[in-house]
N, CA, C and O atoms as a GROMACS GRO file, in nm:
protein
  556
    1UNK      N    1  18.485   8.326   5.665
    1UNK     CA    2  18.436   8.194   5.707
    1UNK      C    3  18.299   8.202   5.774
    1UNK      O    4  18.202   8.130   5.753
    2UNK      N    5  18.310   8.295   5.850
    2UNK     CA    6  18.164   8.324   5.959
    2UNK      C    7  18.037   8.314   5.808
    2UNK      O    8  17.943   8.236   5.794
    3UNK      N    9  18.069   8.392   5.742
    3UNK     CA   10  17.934   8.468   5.641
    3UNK      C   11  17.939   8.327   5.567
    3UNK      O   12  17.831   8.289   5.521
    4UNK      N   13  18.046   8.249   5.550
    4UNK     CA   14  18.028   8.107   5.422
    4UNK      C   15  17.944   7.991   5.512
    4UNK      O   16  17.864   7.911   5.463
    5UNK      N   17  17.976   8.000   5.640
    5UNK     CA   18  17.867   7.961   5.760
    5UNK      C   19  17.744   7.980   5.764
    5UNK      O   20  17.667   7.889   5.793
    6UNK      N   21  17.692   8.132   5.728
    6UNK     CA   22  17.573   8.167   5.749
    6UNK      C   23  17.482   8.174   5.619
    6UNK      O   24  17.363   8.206   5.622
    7UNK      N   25  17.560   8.136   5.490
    7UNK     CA   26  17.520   8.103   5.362
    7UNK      C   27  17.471   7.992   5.341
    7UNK      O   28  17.369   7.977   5.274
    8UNK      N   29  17.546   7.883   5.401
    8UNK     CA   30  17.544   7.756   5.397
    8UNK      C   31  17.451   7.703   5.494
    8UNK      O   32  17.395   7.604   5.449
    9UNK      N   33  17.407   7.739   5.636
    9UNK     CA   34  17.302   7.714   5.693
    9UNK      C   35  17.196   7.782   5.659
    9UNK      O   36  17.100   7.754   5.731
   10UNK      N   37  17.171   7.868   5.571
   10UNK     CA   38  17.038   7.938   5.532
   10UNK      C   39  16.924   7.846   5.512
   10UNK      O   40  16.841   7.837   5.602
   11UNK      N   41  16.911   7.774   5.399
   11UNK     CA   42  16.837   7.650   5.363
   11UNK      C   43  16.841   7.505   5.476
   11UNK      O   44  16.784   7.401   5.442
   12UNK      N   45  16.908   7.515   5.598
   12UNK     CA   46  16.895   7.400   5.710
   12UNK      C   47  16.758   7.353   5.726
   12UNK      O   48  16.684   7.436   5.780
   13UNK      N   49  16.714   7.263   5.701
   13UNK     CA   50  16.572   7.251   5.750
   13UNK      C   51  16.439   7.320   5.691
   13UNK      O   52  16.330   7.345   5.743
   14UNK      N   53  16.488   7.339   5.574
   14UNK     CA   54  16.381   7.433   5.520
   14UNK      C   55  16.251   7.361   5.457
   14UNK      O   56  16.137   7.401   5.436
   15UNK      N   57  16.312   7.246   5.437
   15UNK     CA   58  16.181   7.146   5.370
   15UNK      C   59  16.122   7.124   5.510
   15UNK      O   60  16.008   7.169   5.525
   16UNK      N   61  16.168   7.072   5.598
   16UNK     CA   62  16.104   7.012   5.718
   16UNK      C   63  15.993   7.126   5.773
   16UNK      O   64  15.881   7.107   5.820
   17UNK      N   65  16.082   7.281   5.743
   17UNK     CA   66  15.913   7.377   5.799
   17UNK      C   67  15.844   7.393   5.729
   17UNK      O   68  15.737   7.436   5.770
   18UNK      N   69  15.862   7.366   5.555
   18UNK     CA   70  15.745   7.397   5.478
   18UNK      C   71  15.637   7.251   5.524
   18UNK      O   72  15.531   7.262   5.586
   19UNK      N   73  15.694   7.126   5.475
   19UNK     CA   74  15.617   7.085   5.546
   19UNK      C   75  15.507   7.038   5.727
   19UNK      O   76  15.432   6.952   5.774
   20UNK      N   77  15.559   7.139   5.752
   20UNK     CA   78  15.485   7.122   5.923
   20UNK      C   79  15.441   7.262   5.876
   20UNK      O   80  15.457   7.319   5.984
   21UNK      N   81  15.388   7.378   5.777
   21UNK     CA   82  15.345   7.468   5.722
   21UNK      C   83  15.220   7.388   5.694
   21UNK      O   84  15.116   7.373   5.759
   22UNK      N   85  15.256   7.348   5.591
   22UNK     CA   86  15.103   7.236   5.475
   22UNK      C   87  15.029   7.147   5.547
   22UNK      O   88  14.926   7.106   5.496
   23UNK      N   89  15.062   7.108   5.659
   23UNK     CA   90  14.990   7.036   5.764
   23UNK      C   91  14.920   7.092   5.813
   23UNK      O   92  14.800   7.079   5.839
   24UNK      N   93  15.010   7.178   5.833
   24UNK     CA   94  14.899   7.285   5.998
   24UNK      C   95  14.797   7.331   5.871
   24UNK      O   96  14.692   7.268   5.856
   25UNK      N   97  14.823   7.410   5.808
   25UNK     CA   98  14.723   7.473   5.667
   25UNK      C   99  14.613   7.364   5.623
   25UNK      O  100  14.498   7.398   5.594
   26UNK      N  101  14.659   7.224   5.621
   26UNK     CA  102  14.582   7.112   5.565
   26UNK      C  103  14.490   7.084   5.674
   26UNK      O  104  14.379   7.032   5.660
   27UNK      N  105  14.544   7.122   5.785
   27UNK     CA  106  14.459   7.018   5.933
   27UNK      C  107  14.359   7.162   5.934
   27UNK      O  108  14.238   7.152   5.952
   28UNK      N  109  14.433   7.313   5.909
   28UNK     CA  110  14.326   7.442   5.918
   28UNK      C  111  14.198   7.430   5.877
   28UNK      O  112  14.096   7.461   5.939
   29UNK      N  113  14.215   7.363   5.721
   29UNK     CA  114  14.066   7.361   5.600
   29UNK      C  115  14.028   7.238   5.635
   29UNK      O  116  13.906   7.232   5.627
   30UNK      N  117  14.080   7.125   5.674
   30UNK     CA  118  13.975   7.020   5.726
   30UNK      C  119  13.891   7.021   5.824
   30UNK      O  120  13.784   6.961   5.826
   31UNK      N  121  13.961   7.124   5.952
   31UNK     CA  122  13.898   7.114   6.079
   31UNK      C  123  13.776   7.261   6.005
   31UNK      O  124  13.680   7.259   6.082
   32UNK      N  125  13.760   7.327   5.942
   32UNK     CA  126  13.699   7.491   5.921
   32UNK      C  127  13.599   7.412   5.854
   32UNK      O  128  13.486   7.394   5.900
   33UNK      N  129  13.651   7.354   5.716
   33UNK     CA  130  13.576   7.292   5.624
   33UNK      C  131  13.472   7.188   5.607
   33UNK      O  132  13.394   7.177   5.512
   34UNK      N  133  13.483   7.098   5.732
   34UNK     CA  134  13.416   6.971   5.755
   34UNK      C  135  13.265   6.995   5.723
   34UNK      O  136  13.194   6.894   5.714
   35UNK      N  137  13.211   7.113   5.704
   35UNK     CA  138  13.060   7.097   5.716
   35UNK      C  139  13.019   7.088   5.820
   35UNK      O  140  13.083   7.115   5.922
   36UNK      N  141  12.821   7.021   5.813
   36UNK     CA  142  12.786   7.006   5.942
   36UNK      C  143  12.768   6.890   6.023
   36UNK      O  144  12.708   6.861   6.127
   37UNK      N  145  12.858   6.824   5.918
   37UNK     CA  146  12.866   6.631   5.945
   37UNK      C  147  12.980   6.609   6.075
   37UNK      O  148  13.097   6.617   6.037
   38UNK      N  149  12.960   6.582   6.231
   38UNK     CA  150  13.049   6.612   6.325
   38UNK      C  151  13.154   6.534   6.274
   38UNK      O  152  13.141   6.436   6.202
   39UNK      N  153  13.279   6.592   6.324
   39UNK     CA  154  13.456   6.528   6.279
   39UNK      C  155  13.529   6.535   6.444
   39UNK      O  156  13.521   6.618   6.534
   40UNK      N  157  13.607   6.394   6.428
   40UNK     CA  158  13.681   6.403   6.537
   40UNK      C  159  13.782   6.479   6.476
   40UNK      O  160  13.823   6.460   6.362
   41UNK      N  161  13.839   6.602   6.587
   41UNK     CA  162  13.911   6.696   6.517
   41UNK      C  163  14.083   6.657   6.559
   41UNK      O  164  14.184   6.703   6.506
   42UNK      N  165  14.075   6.572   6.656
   42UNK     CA  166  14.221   6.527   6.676
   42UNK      C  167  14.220   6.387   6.620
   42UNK      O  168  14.309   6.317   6.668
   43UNK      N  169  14.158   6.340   6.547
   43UNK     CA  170  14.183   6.207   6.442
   43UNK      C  171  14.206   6.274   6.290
   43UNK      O  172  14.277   6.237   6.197
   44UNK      N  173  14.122   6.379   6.303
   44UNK     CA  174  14.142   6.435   6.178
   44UNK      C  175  14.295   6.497   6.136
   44UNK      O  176  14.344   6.478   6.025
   45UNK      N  177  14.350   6.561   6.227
   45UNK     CA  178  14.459   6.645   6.247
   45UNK      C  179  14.559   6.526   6.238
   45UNK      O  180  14.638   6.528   6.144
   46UNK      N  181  14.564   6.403   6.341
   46UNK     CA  182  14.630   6.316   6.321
   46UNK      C  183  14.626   6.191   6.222
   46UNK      O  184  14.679   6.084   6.251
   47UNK      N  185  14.556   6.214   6.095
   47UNK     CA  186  14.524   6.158   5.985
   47UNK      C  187  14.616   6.254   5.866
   47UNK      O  188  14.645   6.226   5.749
   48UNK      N  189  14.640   6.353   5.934
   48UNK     CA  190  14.722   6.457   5.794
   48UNK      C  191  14.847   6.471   5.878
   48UNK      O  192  14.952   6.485   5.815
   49UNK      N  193  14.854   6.469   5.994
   49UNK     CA  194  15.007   6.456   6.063
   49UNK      C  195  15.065   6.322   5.958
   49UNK      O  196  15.149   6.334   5.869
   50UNK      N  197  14.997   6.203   5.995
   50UNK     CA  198  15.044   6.071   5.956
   50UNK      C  199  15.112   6.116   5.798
   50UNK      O  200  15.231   6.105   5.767
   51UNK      N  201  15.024   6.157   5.731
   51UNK     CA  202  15.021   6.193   5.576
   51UNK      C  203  15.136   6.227   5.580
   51UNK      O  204  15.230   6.150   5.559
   52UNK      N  205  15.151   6.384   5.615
   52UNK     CA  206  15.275   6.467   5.582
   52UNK      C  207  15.363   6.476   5.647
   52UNK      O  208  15.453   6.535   5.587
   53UNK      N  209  15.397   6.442   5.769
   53UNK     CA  210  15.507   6.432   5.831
   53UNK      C  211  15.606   6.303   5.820
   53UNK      O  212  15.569   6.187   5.837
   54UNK      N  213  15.739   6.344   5.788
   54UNK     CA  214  15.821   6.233   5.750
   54UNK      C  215  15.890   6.147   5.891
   54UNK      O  216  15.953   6.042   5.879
   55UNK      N  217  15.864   6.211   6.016
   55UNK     CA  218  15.873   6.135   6.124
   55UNK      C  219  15.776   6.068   6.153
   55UNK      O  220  15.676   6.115   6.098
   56UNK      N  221  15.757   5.986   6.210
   56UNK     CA  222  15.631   5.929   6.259
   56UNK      C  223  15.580   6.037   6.415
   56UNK      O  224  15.631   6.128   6.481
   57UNK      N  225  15.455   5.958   6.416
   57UNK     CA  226  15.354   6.107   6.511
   57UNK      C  227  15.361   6.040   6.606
   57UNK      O  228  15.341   5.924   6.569
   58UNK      N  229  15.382   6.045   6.732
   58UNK     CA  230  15.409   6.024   6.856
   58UNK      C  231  15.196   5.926   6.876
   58UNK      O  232  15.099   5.967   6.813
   59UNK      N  233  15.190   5.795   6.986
   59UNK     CA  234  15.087   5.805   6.979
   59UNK      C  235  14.995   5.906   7.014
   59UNK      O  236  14.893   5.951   6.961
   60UNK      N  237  15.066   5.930   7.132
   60UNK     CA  238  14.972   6.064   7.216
   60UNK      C  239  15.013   6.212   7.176
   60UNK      O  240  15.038   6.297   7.262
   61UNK      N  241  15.019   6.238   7.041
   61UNK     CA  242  15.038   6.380   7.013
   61UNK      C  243  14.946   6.442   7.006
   61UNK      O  244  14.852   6.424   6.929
   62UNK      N  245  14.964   6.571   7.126
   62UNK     CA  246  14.824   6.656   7.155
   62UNK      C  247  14.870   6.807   7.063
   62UNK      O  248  14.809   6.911   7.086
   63UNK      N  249  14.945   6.804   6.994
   63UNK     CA  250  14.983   6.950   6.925
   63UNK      C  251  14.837   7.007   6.903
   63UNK      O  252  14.820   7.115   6.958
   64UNK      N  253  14.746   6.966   6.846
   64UNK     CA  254  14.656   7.007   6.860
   64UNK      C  255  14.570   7.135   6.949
   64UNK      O  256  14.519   7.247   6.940
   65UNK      N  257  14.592   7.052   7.014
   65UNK     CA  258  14.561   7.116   7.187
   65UNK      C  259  14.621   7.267   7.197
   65UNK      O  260  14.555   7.353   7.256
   66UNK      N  261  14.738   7.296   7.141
   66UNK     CA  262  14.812   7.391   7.168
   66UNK      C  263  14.831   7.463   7.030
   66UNK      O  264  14.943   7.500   6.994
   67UNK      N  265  14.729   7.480   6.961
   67UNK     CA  266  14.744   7.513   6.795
   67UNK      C  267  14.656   7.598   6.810
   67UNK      O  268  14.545   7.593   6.757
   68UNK      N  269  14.705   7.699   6.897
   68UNK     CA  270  14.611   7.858   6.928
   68UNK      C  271  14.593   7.888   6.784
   68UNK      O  272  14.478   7.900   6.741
   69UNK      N  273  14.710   7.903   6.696
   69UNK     CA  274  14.649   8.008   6.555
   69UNK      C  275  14.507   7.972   6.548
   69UNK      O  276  14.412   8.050   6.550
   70UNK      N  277  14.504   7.800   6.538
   70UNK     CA  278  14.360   7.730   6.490
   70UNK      C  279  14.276   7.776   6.526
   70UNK      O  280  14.198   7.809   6.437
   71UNK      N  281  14.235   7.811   6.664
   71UNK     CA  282  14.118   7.851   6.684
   71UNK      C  283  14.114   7.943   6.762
   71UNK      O  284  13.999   7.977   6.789
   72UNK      N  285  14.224   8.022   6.829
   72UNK     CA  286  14.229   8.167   6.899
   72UNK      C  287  14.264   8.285   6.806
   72UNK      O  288  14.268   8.400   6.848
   73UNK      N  289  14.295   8.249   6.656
   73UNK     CA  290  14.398   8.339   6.616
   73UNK      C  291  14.327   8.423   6.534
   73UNK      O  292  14.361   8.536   6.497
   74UNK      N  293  14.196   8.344   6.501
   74UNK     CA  294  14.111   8.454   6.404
   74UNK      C  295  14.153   8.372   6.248
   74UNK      O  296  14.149   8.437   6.144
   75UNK      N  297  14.186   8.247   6.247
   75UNK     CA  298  14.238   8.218   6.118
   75UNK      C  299  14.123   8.167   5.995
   75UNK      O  300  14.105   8.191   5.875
   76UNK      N  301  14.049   8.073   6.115
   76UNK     CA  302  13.948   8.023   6.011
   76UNK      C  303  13.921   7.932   5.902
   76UNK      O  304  13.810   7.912   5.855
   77UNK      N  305  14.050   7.869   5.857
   77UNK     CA  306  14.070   7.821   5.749
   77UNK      C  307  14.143   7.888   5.644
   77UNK      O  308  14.138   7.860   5.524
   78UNK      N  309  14.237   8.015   5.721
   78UNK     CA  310  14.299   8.096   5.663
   78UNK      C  311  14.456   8.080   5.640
   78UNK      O  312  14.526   8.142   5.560
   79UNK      N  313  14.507   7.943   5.763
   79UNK     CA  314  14.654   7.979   5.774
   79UNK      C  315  14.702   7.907   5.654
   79UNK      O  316  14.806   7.851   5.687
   80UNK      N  317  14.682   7.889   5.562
   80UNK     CA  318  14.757   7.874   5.426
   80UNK      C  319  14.823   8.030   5.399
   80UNK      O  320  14.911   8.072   5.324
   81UNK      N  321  14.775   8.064   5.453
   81UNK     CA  322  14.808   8.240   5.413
   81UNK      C  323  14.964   8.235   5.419
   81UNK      O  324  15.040   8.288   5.337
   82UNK      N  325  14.997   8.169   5.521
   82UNK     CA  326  15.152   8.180   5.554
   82UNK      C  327  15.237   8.172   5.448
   82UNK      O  328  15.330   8.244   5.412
   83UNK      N  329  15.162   8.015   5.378
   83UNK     CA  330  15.246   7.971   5.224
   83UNK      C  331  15.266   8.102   5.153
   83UNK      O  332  15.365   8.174   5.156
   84UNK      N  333  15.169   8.118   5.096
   84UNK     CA  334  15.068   8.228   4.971
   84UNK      C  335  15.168   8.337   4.976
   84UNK      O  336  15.232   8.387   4.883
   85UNK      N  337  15.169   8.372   5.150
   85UNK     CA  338  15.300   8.490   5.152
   85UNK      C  339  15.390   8.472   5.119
   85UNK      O  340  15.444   8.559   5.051
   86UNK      N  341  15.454   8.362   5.144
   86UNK     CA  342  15.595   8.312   5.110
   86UNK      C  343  15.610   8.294   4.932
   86UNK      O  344  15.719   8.282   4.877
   87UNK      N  345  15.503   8.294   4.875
   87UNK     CA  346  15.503   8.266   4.774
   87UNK      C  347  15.521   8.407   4.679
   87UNK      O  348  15.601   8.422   4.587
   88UNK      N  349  15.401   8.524   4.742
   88UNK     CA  350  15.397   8.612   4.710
   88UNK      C  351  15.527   8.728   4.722
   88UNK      O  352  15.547   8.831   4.658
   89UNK      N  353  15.600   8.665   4.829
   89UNK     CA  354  15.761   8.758   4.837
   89UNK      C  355  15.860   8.696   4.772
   89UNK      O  356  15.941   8.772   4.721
   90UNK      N  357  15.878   8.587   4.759
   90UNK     CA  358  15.957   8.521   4.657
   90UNK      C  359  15.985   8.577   4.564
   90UNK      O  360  16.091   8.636   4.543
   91UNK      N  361  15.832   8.560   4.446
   91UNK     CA  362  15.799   8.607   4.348
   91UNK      C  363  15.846   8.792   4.358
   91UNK      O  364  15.926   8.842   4.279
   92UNK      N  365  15.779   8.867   4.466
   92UNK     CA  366  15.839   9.012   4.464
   92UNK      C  367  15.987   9.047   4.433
   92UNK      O  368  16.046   9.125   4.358
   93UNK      N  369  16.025   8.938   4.540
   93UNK     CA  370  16.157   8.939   4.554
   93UNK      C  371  16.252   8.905   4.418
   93UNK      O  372  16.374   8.914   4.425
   94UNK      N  373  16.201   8.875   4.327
   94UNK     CA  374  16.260   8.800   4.213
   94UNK      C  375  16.273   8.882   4.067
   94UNK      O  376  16.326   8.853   3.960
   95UNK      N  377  16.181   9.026   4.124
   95UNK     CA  378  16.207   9.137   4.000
   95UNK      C  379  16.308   9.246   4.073
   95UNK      O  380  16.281   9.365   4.060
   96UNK      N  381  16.424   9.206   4.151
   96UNK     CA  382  16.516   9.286   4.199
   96UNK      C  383  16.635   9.212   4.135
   96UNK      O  384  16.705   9.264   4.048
   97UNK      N  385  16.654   9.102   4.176
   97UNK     CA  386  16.774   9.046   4.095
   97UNK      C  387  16.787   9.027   3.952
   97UNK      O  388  16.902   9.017   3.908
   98UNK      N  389  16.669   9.018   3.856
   98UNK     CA  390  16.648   9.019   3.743
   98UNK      C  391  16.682   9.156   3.688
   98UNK      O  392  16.720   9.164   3.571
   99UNK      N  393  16.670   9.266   3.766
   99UNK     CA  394  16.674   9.456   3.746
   99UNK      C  395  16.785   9.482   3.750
   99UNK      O  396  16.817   9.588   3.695
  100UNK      N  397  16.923   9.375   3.835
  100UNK     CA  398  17.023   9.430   3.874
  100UNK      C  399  17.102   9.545   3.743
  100UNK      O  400  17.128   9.665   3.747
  101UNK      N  401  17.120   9.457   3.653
  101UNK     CA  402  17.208   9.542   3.554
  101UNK      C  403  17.147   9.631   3.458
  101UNK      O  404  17.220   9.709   3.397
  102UNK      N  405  17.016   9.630   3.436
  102UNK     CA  406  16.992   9.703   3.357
  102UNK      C  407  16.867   9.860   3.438
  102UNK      O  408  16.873   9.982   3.425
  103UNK      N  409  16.775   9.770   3.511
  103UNK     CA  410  16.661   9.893   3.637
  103UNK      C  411  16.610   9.905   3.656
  103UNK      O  412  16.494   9.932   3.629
  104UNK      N  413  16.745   9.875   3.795
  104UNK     CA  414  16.720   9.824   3.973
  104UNK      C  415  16.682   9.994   3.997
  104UNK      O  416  16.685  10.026   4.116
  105UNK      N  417  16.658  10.069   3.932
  105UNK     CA  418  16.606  10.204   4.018
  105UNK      C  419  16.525  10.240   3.978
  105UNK      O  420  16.480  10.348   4.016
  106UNK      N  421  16.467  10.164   3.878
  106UNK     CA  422  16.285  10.189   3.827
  106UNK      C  423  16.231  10.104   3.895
  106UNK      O  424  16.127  10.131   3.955
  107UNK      N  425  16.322   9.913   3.904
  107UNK     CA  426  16.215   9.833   3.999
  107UNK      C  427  16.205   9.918   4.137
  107UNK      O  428  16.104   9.920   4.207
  108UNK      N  429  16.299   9.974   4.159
  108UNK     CA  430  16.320   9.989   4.342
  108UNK      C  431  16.211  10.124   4.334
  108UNK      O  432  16.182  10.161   4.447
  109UNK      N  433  16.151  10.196   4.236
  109UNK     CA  434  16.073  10.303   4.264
  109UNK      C  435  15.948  10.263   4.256
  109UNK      O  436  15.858  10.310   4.326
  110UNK      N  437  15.929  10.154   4.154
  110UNK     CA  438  15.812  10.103   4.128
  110UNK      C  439  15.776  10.006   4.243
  110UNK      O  440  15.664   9.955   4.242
  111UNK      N  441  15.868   9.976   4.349
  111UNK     CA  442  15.805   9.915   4.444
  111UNK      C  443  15.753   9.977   4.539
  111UNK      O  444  15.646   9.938   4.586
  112UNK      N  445  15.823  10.096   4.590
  112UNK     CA  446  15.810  10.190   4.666
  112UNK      C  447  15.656  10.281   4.627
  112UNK      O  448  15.581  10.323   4.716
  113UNK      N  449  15.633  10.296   4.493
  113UNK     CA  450  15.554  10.356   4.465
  113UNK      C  451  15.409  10.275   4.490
  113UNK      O  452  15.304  10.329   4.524
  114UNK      N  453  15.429  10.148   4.469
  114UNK     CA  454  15.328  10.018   4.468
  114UNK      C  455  15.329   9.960   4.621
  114UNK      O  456  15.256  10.015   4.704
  115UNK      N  457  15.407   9.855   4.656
  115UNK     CA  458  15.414   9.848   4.785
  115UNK      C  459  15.392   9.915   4.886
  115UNK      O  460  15.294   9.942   4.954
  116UNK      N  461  15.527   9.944   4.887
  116UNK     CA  462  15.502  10.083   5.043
  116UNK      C  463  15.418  10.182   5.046
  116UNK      O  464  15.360  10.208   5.151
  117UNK      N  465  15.393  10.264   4.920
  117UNK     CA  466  15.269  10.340   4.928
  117UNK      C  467  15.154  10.339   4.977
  117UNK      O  468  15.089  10.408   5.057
  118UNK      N  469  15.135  10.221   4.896
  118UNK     CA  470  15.006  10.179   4.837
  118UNK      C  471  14.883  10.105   5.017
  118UNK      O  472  14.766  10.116   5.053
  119UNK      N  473  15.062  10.009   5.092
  119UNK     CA  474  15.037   9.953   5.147
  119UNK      C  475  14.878   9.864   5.178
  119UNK      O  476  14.828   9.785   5.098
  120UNK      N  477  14.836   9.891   5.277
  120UNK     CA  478  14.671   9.856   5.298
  120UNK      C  479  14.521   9.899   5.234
  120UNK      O  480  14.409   9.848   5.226
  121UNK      N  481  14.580  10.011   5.196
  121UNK     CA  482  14.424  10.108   5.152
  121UNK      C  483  14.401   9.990   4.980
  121UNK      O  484  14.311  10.027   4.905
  122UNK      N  485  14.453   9.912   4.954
  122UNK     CA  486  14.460   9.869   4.795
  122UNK      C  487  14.430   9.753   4.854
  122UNK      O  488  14.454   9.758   4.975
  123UNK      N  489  14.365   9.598   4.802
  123UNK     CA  490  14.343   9.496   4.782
  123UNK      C  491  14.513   9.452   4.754
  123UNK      O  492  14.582   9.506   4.667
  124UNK      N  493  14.569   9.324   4.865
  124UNK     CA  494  14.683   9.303   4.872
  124UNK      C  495  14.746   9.261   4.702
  124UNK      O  496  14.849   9.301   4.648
  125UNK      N  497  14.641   9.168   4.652
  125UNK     CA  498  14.637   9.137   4.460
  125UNK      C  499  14.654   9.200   4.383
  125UNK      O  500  14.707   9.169   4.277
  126UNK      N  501  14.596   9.359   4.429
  126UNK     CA  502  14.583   9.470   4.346
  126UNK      C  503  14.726   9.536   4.355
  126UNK      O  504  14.777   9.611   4.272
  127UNK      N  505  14.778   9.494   4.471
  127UNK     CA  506  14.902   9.576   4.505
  127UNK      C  507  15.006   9.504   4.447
  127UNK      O  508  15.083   9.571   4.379
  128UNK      N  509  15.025   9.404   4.455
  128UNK     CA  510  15.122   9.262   4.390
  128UNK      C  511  15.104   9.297   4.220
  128UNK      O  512  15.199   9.336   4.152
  129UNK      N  513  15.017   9.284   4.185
  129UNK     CA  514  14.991   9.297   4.040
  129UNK      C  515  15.070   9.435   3.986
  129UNK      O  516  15.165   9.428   3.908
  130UNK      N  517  15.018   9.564   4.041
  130UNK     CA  518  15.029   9.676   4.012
  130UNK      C  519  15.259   9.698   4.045
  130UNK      O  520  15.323   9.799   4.019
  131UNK      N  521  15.302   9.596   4.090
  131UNK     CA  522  15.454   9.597   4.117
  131UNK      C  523  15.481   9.542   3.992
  131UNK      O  524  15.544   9.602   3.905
  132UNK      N  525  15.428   9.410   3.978
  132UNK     CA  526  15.476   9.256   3.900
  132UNK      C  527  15.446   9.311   3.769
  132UNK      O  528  15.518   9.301   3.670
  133UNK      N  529  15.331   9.371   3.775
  133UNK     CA  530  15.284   9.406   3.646
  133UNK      C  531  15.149   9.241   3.588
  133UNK      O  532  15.088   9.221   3.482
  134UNK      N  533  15.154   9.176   3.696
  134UNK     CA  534  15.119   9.013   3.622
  134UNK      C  535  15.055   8.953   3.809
  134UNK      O  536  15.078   9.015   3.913
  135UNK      N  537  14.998   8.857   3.801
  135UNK     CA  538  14.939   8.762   3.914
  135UNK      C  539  15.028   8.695   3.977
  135UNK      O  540  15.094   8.615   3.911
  136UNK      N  541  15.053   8.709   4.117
  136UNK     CA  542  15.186   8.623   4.201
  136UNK      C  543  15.181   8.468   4.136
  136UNK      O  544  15.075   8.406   4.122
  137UNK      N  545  15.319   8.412   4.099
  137UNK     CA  546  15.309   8.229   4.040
  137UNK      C  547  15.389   8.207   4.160
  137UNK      O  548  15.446   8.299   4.219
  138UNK      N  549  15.393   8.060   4.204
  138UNK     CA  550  15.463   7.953   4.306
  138UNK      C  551  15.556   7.980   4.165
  138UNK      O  552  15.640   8.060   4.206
  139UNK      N  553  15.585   7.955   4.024
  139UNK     CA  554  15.710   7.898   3.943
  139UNK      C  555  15.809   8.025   4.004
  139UNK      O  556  15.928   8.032   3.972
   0.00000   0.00000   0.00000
């Protein structure tokens, strides 16, 4: 019962963080991206809150204010990255169950050999490719 519990809450809320993901990522490249034309950056942020969030935005929501990644974190217009990853392990993740019956001990070497090896010294694309054999897809 415990484990049919912990199966069944896996997916709880999972749309609700991808989207407060695509926001923060959307509000990242608007606030990085604006050019040199000045932007109010908490109208802006609360112009893509409004957009993508399926609650309504409080009037006085300062999240902003407290959205260190944004501008302490070194991101830049980078935190889409979060998605991309999620996208990119998915996809990894998806030539193990496909291997099960016929080989899960060529994928599992060929990851080891690619992945873990390879780790940092390789272009992260170069490393994904060289597992997949092919370019990370969202399908």
């Amino acid at each position: 019962p415990l484990l049919d519990s912990l199966r069944a809450a896996r997916n709880f809320m999972i749309a609700s963080q991808t989207v407060r993901q695509i926001s923060f990522a959307k509000g990242d490249l608007a606030l990085h991206g604006a050019g040199p034309a000045p932007v109010d950056p908490v109208a802006a942020f609360r112009d893509i809150l409004m957009a993508t969030n399926v609650a309504p935005v409080l009037p006085n929501d300062a999240m902003l204010c407290s959205f260190a990644h944004l501008f302490g974190g070194g991101y830049a217009a980078g935190y889409y990255s979060y998605k991309w990853a999620e996208v990119m392990a998915a996809d990894a993740f998806a030539a193990f169950p496909a291997a099960l019956d016929t080989d899960a001990q060529r994928v599992g070497q060929r990851f080891r050999d690619t992945v873990l090896a390879l780790g940092g010294s390789v272009h992260p694309l170069d490393v994904f490719k060289a597992f997949r054999g092919r370019a990370p897809t969202p399908d």
